[in-house]
Amino acid sequence: MIQTAIAGQTHSLTERYAAVRALSLALAAPLSDADATVQSMPDASPTKWHLAHTTWFFETFVLRDHVAGYALHDERWPFLFNSYYEAEGRRHARDRRGMVTRPTLDEVRAYRAHVDAALVAALPTLPTAVQDLVALGCHHEEQHQELLVTDILHLFAENPLEPAIWPAPRKVPVAMPGPIGWIEGQSGIVDIGHAGDGFAFDCEGPRHQALLAPHALADRTITNGEWAAFIADGGYREARWWLADGWNWVKTNAIDAPLYWEERDGGWTRFGLDGRRAIDPAAPVTHVSFFEADAYASWAGARLPTEAEWEAAAAQHDPADGNQMDTAGPVEPRPATAGPAFFGDVWEWTGSAYRPYPGFQAAEGAVGEYNGKFMSGQFILRGGSCATPRGHARASYRNFFYPHQRWQFTGVRLAKDL
């Protein structure tokens, strides 16, 4: 039985699998069948699809391929719940996932129970290489847990009632943090990438050397209050701060604030999983695109860190610390004055494109499509967020999104040259 380290504790793979699968169900528990079926935009997927797709992953790559005598729960469902694996054949169009009203949410839960029973029964006899696929599937499902949360948020923001998913008491605002402090980063040749101990996705390696010029990183992320000052100073109206593609995006889409922000009763508000509230000036700004992050950095006389600069600094911190998701419940960034830096609260945009490291090779077979084929046109984010399951992030972890996307919990840490 292989052992996997999770948030400072060691669990058997069976226990790890059960915990991950239970959290997904708990996240979906407050939702109706309609809540779990609707798709609010092509980038988001219905909760029901997330629950079924992560189950399809285990059924396909573990049970179907490696457990003799296993019969698919429903031979029609792989077409519905394959995401992007070309090697697995035809699949339902991504932007049409919200049209899949059947199977019902309860039928998807039954599908999960069927696959869970079969996998747990087979797990003790599976060879190490297949157990490694189960571990990959657990990390894959954790990625979908974060997407599930952010996709629900986007969906509920489209509802004029602006319902709260997890109602929470009103919070007492804390004092704004002081001015940003600067942490001098390592310079010269550094090693980055996964070192080979424990789980990592293929795109995190190979470990290799990078050359860093003298630089410093901000000791915290940018706050809502600081972002409001950027808006007040005409940040969304001045082309000089923006990349050409970013300025075109601003004009085309009439962007004037972070996603979910609205001016009401003379002040900025934001919509979150706890409903609409006044922004907390001390909390990290979130739901901003790479374009916005880069423009803010230019306005502030700074820049975004490279992923090598970020990783070299974050390697000195415990990735299990910080505001991350432990249970199904209220999820939001906490004030920037509280907690350690680098992990949790918001994913931090870097200025680095998502490209392969030197010597990268995709795995053989369908699972080789997991990351490598997306290494074009996207930018790297680091550090995890308040919606990242604790234990999922690490210093070498490379998240990636297109520069206009901002429905994830994405924020900004500044860097500067020395």
Coordinates of C-alpha atoms in Angstrom, one line a residue:
M1 CA 0.0 0.0 0.0
I2 CA 1.6 3.3 -1.0
Q3 CA 1.6 6.2 1.4
T4 CA 0.8 9.8 0.4
A5 CA 1.6 12.8 2.6
I6 CA -1.3 15.2 3.0
A7 CA -1.1 18.4 5.0
G8 CA 1.5 17.1 7.4
Q9 CA -0.1 13.7 8.0
T10 CA 0.4 10.3 6.3
H11 CA -2.7 8.4 5.2
S12 CA -3.0 5.2 3.2
L13 CA -4.1 5.7 -0.4
T14 CA -7.4 4.2 0.5
E15 CA -8.0 6.8 3.2
R16 CA -6.7 9.5 0.9
Y17 CA -9.1 8.4 -1.9
A18 CA -12.1 8.3 0.5
A19 CA -11.4 11.8 1.9
V20 CA -11.0 13.4 -1.5
R21 CA -14.2 11.8 -2.8
A22 CA -16.1 12.8 0.3
L23 CA -15.1 16.4 0.0
S24 CA -16.4 16.7 -3.5
L25 CA -19.8 15.5 -2.4
A26 CA -19.8 17.8 0.6
L27 CA -19.1 20.8 -1.7
A28 CA -22.1 19.9 -3.8
A29 CA -24.4 19.2 -0.9
P30 CA -26.0 22.7 -0.7
L31 CA -27.0 22.6 -4.4
S32 CA -30.3 21.6 -6.1
D33 CA -30.3 19.5 -9.2
A34 CA -30.9 22.7 -11.2
D35 CA -27.9 24.4 -9.5
A36 CA -25.7 21.4 -10.4
T37 CA -26.8 21.3 -14.0
V38 CA -26.6 24.8 -15.3
Q39 CA -23.5 26.1 -17.1
S40 CA -22.9 29.8 -16.8
M41 CA -20.2 30.2 -19.5
P42 CA -18.0 27.9 -21.7
D43 CA -15.0 28.2 -19.3
A44 CA -17.1 26.8 -16.4
S45 CA -18.6 23.4 -16.0
P46 CA -21.7 22.3 -14.1
T47 CA -21.2 20.8 -10.7
K48 CA -22.8 17.6 -11.8
W49 CA -20.3 17.3 -14.7
H50 CA -17.3 17.8 -12.3
L51 CA -18.7 15.0 -10.0
A52 CA -19.1 12.7 -13.0
H53 CA -15.9 13.6 -14.9
T54 CA -13.7 12.9 -11.9
T55 CA -15.4 9.6 -11.5
W56 CA -15.0 8.8 -15.2
F57 CA -11.3 9.4 -14.7
F58 CA -11.0 6.6 -12.1
E59 CA -13.4 4.3 -14.0
T60 CA -11.5 4.7 -17.3
F61 CA -7.8 4.8 -16.4
V62 CA -7.9 2.5 -13.4
L63 CA -11.0 0.1 -13.4
R64 CA -11.6 -0.3 -17.2
D65 CA -7.9 -0.6 -18.0
H66 CA -6.5 -2.5 -15.1
V67 CA -9.3 -4.5 -13.3
A68 CA -10.3 -7.7 -15.0
G69 CA -14.0 -8.2 -15.4
Y70 CA -15.0 -4.6 -14.6
A71 CA -18.1 -3.5 -16.6
L72 CA -18.7 0.2 -17.2
H73 CA -21.5 1.7 -15.1
D74 CA -23.1 3.0 -18.2
E75 CA -21.5 2.6 -21.7
R76 CA -23.1 5.9 -22.9
W77 CA -21.5 8.1 -20.2
P78 CA -17.9 8.2 -21.3
F79 CA -19.0 10.4 -24.2
L80 CA -20.6 12.8 -21.7
F81 CA -17.9 13.0 -19.2
N82 CA -14.6 12.8 -21.1
S83 CA -13.1 16.3 -20.9
Y84 CA -10.3 16.7 -23.6
Y85 CA -8.6 13.3 -24.0
E86 CA -8.4 12.8 -27.8
A87 CA -7.1 9.2 -27.3
E88 CA -10.5 8.4 -25.6
G89 CA -12.5 9.3 -28.7
R90 CA -15.5 11.5 -29.3
R91 CA -16.9 13.6 -26.5
H92 CA -19.7 16.0 -25.8
A93 CA -18.8 19.6 -26.6
R94 CA -17.5 21.6 -23.7
D95 CA -19.7 24.6 -24.1
R96 CA -22.8 22.3 -24.2
R97 CA -22.3 20.6 -20.8
G98 CA -25.1 22.5 -19.3
M99 CA -27.6 20.9 -21.7
V100 CA -27.0 17.4 -20.1
T101 CA -30.1 17.4 -17.8
R102 CA -29.9 13.7 -17.6
P103 CA -28.4 11.8 -15.8
T104 CA -29.7 13.5 -12.7
L105 CA -27.6 14.6 -9.8
D106 CA -28.8 11.6 -7.8
E107 CA -27.8 9.3 -10.6
V108 CA -24.4 10.9 -10.7
R109 CA -24.0 10.3 -7.0
A110 CA -25.0 6.6 -7.6
Y111 CA -22.3 6.5 -10.3
R112 CA -19.7 7.7 -7.9
A113 CA -20.8 5.1 -5.3
H114 CA -20.5 2.3 -7.9
V115 CA -17.0 3.3 -8.9
D116 CA -15.9 4.0 -5.4
A117 CA -16.9 0.5 -4.2
A118 CA -15.2 -1.2 -7.2
L119 CA -12.0 0.9 -6.8
V120 CA -11.6 0.4 -3.1
A121 CA -12.1 -3.3 -3.5
A122 CA -9.5 -3.5 -6.2
L123 CA -6.9 -1.1 -4.6
P124 CA -5.0 -3.6 -2.4
T125 CA -4.2 -5.8 -5.4
L126 CA -3.3 -3.1 -7.9
P127 CA 0.4 -2.8 -8.9
T128 CA 2.4 0.2 -7.9
A129 CA 2.1 1.9 -11.3
V130 CA -1.7 1.7 -11.2
Q131 CA -1.8 2.9 -7.6
D132 CA 0.2 5.9 -8.9
L133 CA -2.7 6.5 -11.3
V134 CA -5.1 6.5 -8.4
A135 CA -2.9 9.1 -6.6
L136 CA -3.0 11.2 -9.9
G137 CA -6.7 10.8 -9.9
C138 CA -7.0 12.2 -6.3
H139 CA -4.9 15.2 -7.3
H140 CA -7.0 15.6 -10.4
E141 CA -10.2 15.6 -8.4
E142 CA -8.7 18.2 -6.0
Q143 CA -8.2 20.5 -9.1
H144 CA -11.8 20.0 -9.9
Q145 CA -12.9 20.7 -6.4
E146 CA -11.4 24.2 -6.8
L147 CA -13.1 24.6 -10.2
L148 CA -16.3 23.3 -8.8
V149 CA -16.3 26.1 -6.2
T150 CA -15.3 28.9 -8.6
D151 CA -17.8 27.6 -11.2
I152 CA -20.6 27.7 -8.6
L153 CA -19.6 31.2 -7.7
H154 CA -19.8 32.3 -11.3
L155 CA -23.1 30.7 -11.8
F156 CA -24.7 32.2 -8.7
A157 CA -23.3 35.7 -9.7
E158 CA -25.5 35.4 -12.8
N159 CA -28.6 35.0 -10.7
P160 CA -30.3 38.4 -10.0
L161 CA -31.1 37.2 -6.5
E162 CA -27.4 36.8 -5.8
P163 CA -27.9 33.9 -3.4
A164 CA -25.3 32.9 -0.9
I165 CA -24.0 29.4 -1.1
W166 CA -22.6 29.4 2.4
P167 CA -24.1 32.2 4.4
A168 CA -21.6 33.7 6.9
P169 CA -21.9 36.4 9.5
R170 CA -20.9 39.9 8.7
K171 CA -17.2 40.4 9.4
V172 CA -15.7 43.3 11.2
P173 CA -13.2 45.0 8.9
V174 CA -9.6 45.0 10.0
A175 CA -7.1 47.8 9.7
M176 CA -5.4 48.3 6.3
P177 CA -1.9 46.8 6.2
G178 CA 1.0 49.2 6.1
P179 CA 2.9 49.9 2.9
I180 CA 4.3 47.0 1.0
G181 CA 7.7 45.7 2.2
W182 CA 10.2 44.3 -0.1
I183 CA 12.0 40.9 0.3
E184 CA 15.3 40.6 -1.6
G185 CA 15.2 37.5 -3.7
Q186 CA 17.9 35.0 -4.5
S187 CA 20.1 36.0 -7.5
G188 CA 22.5 34.0 -9.6
I189 CA 21.8 30.3 -10.5
V190 CA 19.0 28.6 -8.7
D191 CA 17.4 25.2 -9.0
I192 CA 13.6 25.1 -9.7
G193 CA 11.1 22.4 -10.6
H194 CA 10.0 19.4 -8.6
A195 CA 12.8 17.7 -6.8
G196 CA 11.4 14.2 -7.2
D197 CA 10.1 13.5 -3.7
G198 CA 6.4 12.9 -3.4
F199 CA 3.7 13.6 -6.0
A200 CA 4.0 16.2 -8.7
F201 CA 2.3 16.8 -12.1
D202 CA 4.5 16.2 -15.1
C203 CA 4.7 19.9 -16.0
E204 CA 6.5 20.6 -12.7
G205 CA 9.7 19.0 -14.0
P206 CA 12.4 18.3 -14.8
R207 CA 14.2 20.2 -12.1
H208 CA 16.7 22.5 -13.8
Q209 CA 18.7 25.6 -13.3
A210 CA 17.5 29.2 -13.8
L211 CA 19.5 32.4 -13.7
L212 CA 18.0 35.2 -11.6
A213 CA 19.0 38.8 -11.8
P214 CA 18.9 40.9 -8.6
H215 CA 15.3 41.5 -7.6
A216 CA 12.9 41.9 -4.7
L217 CA 9.4 40.5 -4.2
A218 CA 6.6 42.2 -2.2
D219 CA 6.0 40.8 1.2
R220 CA 2.2 40.5 0.6
T221 CA -0.3 40.6 -2.2
I222 CA -2.2 43.7 -3.3
T223 CA -5.4 44.5 -1.3
N224 CA -8.8 45.6 -2.4
G225 CA -8.1 49.1 -0.9
E226 CA -5.0 49.4 -3.1
W227 CA -7.0 48.3 -6.1
A228 CA -9.7 50.8 -5.4
A229 CA -7.0 53.5 -5.5
F230 CA -5.9 52.2 -8.9
I231 CA -9.5 52.5 -10.2
A232 CA -9.9 56.0 -8.7
D233 CA -6.7 57.1 -10.5
G234 CA -8.1 56.1 -13.8
G235 CA -6.3 52.7 -14.0
Y236 CA -9.0 51.3 -16.3
R237 CA -9.1 54.4 -18.5
E238 CA -5.4 55.0 -19.2
A239 CA -4.0 53.0 -22.1
R240 CA -0.4 53.6 -21.1
W241 CA -0.6 51.0 -18.3
W242 CA -1.9 48.2 -20.5
L243 CA -0.5 45.7 -22.9
A244 CA -2.1 46.1 -26.3
D245 CA -4.1 42.9 -26.0
G246 CA -5.2 43.9 -22.5
W247 CA -6.3 47.4 -23.6
N248 CA -8.3 45.9 -26.4
W249 CA -9.9 43.4 -23.9
V250 CA -10.8 46.3 -21.6
K251 CA -12.5 48.3 -24.4
T252 CA -14.2 45.4 -26.0
N253 CA -15.7 44.1 -22.8
A254 CA -16.2 47.5 -20.9
I255 CA -14.0 46.3 -18.0
D256 CA -13.8 48.8 -15.2
A257 CA -13.2 46.7 -12.1
P258 CA -12.4 43.2 -10.9
L259 CA -14.9 40.5 -11.7
Y260 CA -17.9 40.5 -9.2
W261 CA -17.3 44.2 -8.2
E262 CA -20.1 46.7 -8.4
E263 CA -20.5 50.2 -7.1
R264 CA -23.5 50.4 -4.8
D265 CA -24.6 53.1 -2.4
G266 CA -21.4 55.1 -3.0
G267 CA -18.9 52.3 -2.4
W268 CA -17.5 49.2 -4.0
T269 CA -19.1 45.8 -3.3
R270 CA -18.1 42.3 -4.3
F271 CA -20.2 39.1 -4.8
G272 CA -18.8 36.0 -3.1
L273 CA -19.9 32.6 -1.9
D274 CA -21.4 34.4 1.1
G275 CA -23.5 36.8 -1.0
R276 CA -22.8 40.4 -1.9
R277 CA -20.9 42.4 0.7
A278 CA -18.9 45.7 0.8
I279 CA -15.3 45.0 -0.2
D280 CA -12.9 44.5 2.7
P281 CA -10.1 47.0 1.9
A282 CA -7.5 44.9 3.8
A283 CA -8.3 41.6 1.9
P284 CA -6.3 40.6 -1.1
V285 CA -7.9 41.7 -4.4
T286 CA -9.1 38.7 -6.4
H287 CA -10.8 37.7 -9.6
V288 CA -8.4 39.8 -11.7
S289 CA -6.9 38.8 -15.1
F290 CA -3.3 38.7 -16.1
F291 CA -4.0 41.8 -18.2
E292 CA -5.3 43.6 -15.1
A293 CA -2.4 42.3 -12.9
D294 CA 0.2 43.5 -15.4
A295 CA -1.5 46.9 -15.8
Y296 CA -1.6 47.4 -12.0
A297 CA 2.1 46.5 -11.7
S298 CA 2.9 49.1 -14.4
W299 CA 0.8 51.7 -12.6
A300 CA 2.6 50.9 -9.3
G301 CA 6.0 51.3 -10.9
A302 CA 6.8 47.6 -10.5
R303 CA 6.3 44.3 -12.5
L304 CA 5.0 40.8 -12.0
P305 CA 7.5 38.2 -10.7
T306 CA 8.8 35.5 -12.9
E307 CA 7.8 32.0 -11.9
A308 CA 11.5 31.2 -11.1
E309 CA 11.7 34.2 -8.8
W310 CA 8.5 33.2 -7.1
E311 CA 9.5 29.6 -6.6
A312 CA 12.9 30.4 -5.2
A313 CA 11.3 32.6 -2.6
A314 CA 8.3 30.3 -1.8
A315 CA 10.6 27.3 -1.3
Q316 CA 11.5 28.7 2.1
H317 CA 7.8 28.5 3.2
D318 CA 5.5 25.7 4.2
P319 CA 2.9 25.1 1.4
A320 CA 0.5 23.6 4.0
D321 CA 0.2 27.0 5.7
G322 CA -2.0 29.9 4.7
N323 CA -5.7 30.2 4.0
Q324 CA -6.6 27.1 2.0
M325 CA -9.7 24.9 1.8
D326 CA -10.1 22.3 4.5
T327 CA -13.8 21.6 4.5
A328 CA -16.9 22.5 2.6
G329 CA -17.9 25.9 3.9
P330 CA -17.4 29.6 3.4
V331 CA -14.4 30.2 1.1
E332 CA -12.9 33.6 0.7
P333 CA -9.5 35.4 1.0
R334 CA -8.7 36.7 4.4
P335 CA -7.1 40.1 5.2
A336 CA -3.6 40.5 3.9
T337 CA -2.3 41.3 7.4
A338 CA -3.1 37.7 8.6
G339 CA -1.2 34.6 8.0
P340 CA 2.0 33.7 6.1
A341 CA 2.9 34.8 2.6
F342 CA 3.1 32.8 -0.6
F343 CA 0.5 30.1 -0.1
G344 CA -3.3 30.4 0.1
D345 CA -5.8 33.2 -0.3
V346 CA -5.2 34.0 -4.0
W347 CA -3.3 32.5 -6.9
E348 CA -0.6 34.9 -7.9
W349 CA -0.1 35.8 -11.5
T350 CA 3.5 35.7 -12.7
G351 CA 5.0 37.2 -15.9
S352 CA 6.0 33.8 -17.2
A353 CA 4.4 32.0 -20.1
Y354 CA 3.2 28.4 -19.6
R355 CA 5.9 26.5 -21.6
P356 CA 7.7 23.2 -21.0
Y357 CA 10.8 23.1 -18.8
P358 CA 14.0 22.0 -20.5
G359 CA 13.9 18.2 -21.0
F360 CA 10.1 17.9 -20.5
Q361 CA 8.5 14.8 -22.0
A362 CA 4.8 14.0 -21.8
A363 CA 3.8 10.6 -20.4
E364 CA 2.8 7.8 -22.8
G365 CA -0.9 7.2 -23.5
A366 CA -4.0 9.3 -22.8
V367 CA -2.7 10.6 -19.5
G368 CA 0.1 12.3 -21.4
E369 CA -2.6 14.8 -22.6
Y370 CA -3.0 16.0 -19.0
N371 CA -0.8 19.1 -19.2
G372 CA 1.6 19.2 -22.1
K373 CA -0.8 20.0 -24.9
F374 CA -1.9 23.2 -23.2
M375 CA 1.6 24.8 -23.2
S376 CA 0.6 27.7 -25.5
G377 CA -0.8 31.1 -24.9
Q378 CA -1.3 30.8 -21.2
F379 CA 0.4 32.3 -18.1
I380 CA 1.6 30.8 -14.9
L381 CA 0.1 31.4 -11.5
R382 CA 1.6 30.2 -8.2
G383 CA 0.7 29.6 -4.6
G384 CA -2.8 28.2 -4.4
S385 CA -5.9 30.0 -3.1
C386 CA -8.6 29.9 -0.5
A387 CA -10.4 27.4 -2.7
T388 CA -7.3 25.1 -3.1
P389 CA -7.6 22.0 -0.9
R390 CA -4.9 22.1 1.7
G391 CA -2.1 19.8 0.8
H392 CA -2.6 20.2 -2.9
A393 CA -0.2 23.1 -3.5
R394 CA 3.6 23.2 -3.3
A395 CA 6.4 25.5 -4.3
S396 CA 6.9 23.9 -7.7
Y397 CA 3.1 23.8 -8.6
R398 CA 2.4 25.4 -11.9
N399 CA -1.2 26.6 -12.4
F400 CA -2.0 28.2 -15.8
F401 CA -4.8 30.2 -17.4
Y402 CA -5.3 32.4 -20.4
P403 CA -4.5 36.1 -19.8
H404 CA -8.2 37.3 -19.9
Q405 CA -9.6 34.7 -17.5
R406 CA -10.4 35.8 -14.0
W407 CA -13.2 33.7 -12.5
Q408 CA -10.6 31.9 -10.4
F409 CA -9.3 33.3 -7.1
T410 CA -6.5 35.1 -8.8
G411 CA -4.5 38.0 -7.3
V412 CA -1.3 40.0 -7.6
R413 CA 2.1 40.1 -5.9
L414 CA 4.5 42.7 -7.2
A415 CA 8.2 42.4 -8.0
K416 CA 10.9 44.9 -8.9
D417 CA 14.5 44.9 -10.2
L418 CA 17.3 45.8 -7.9

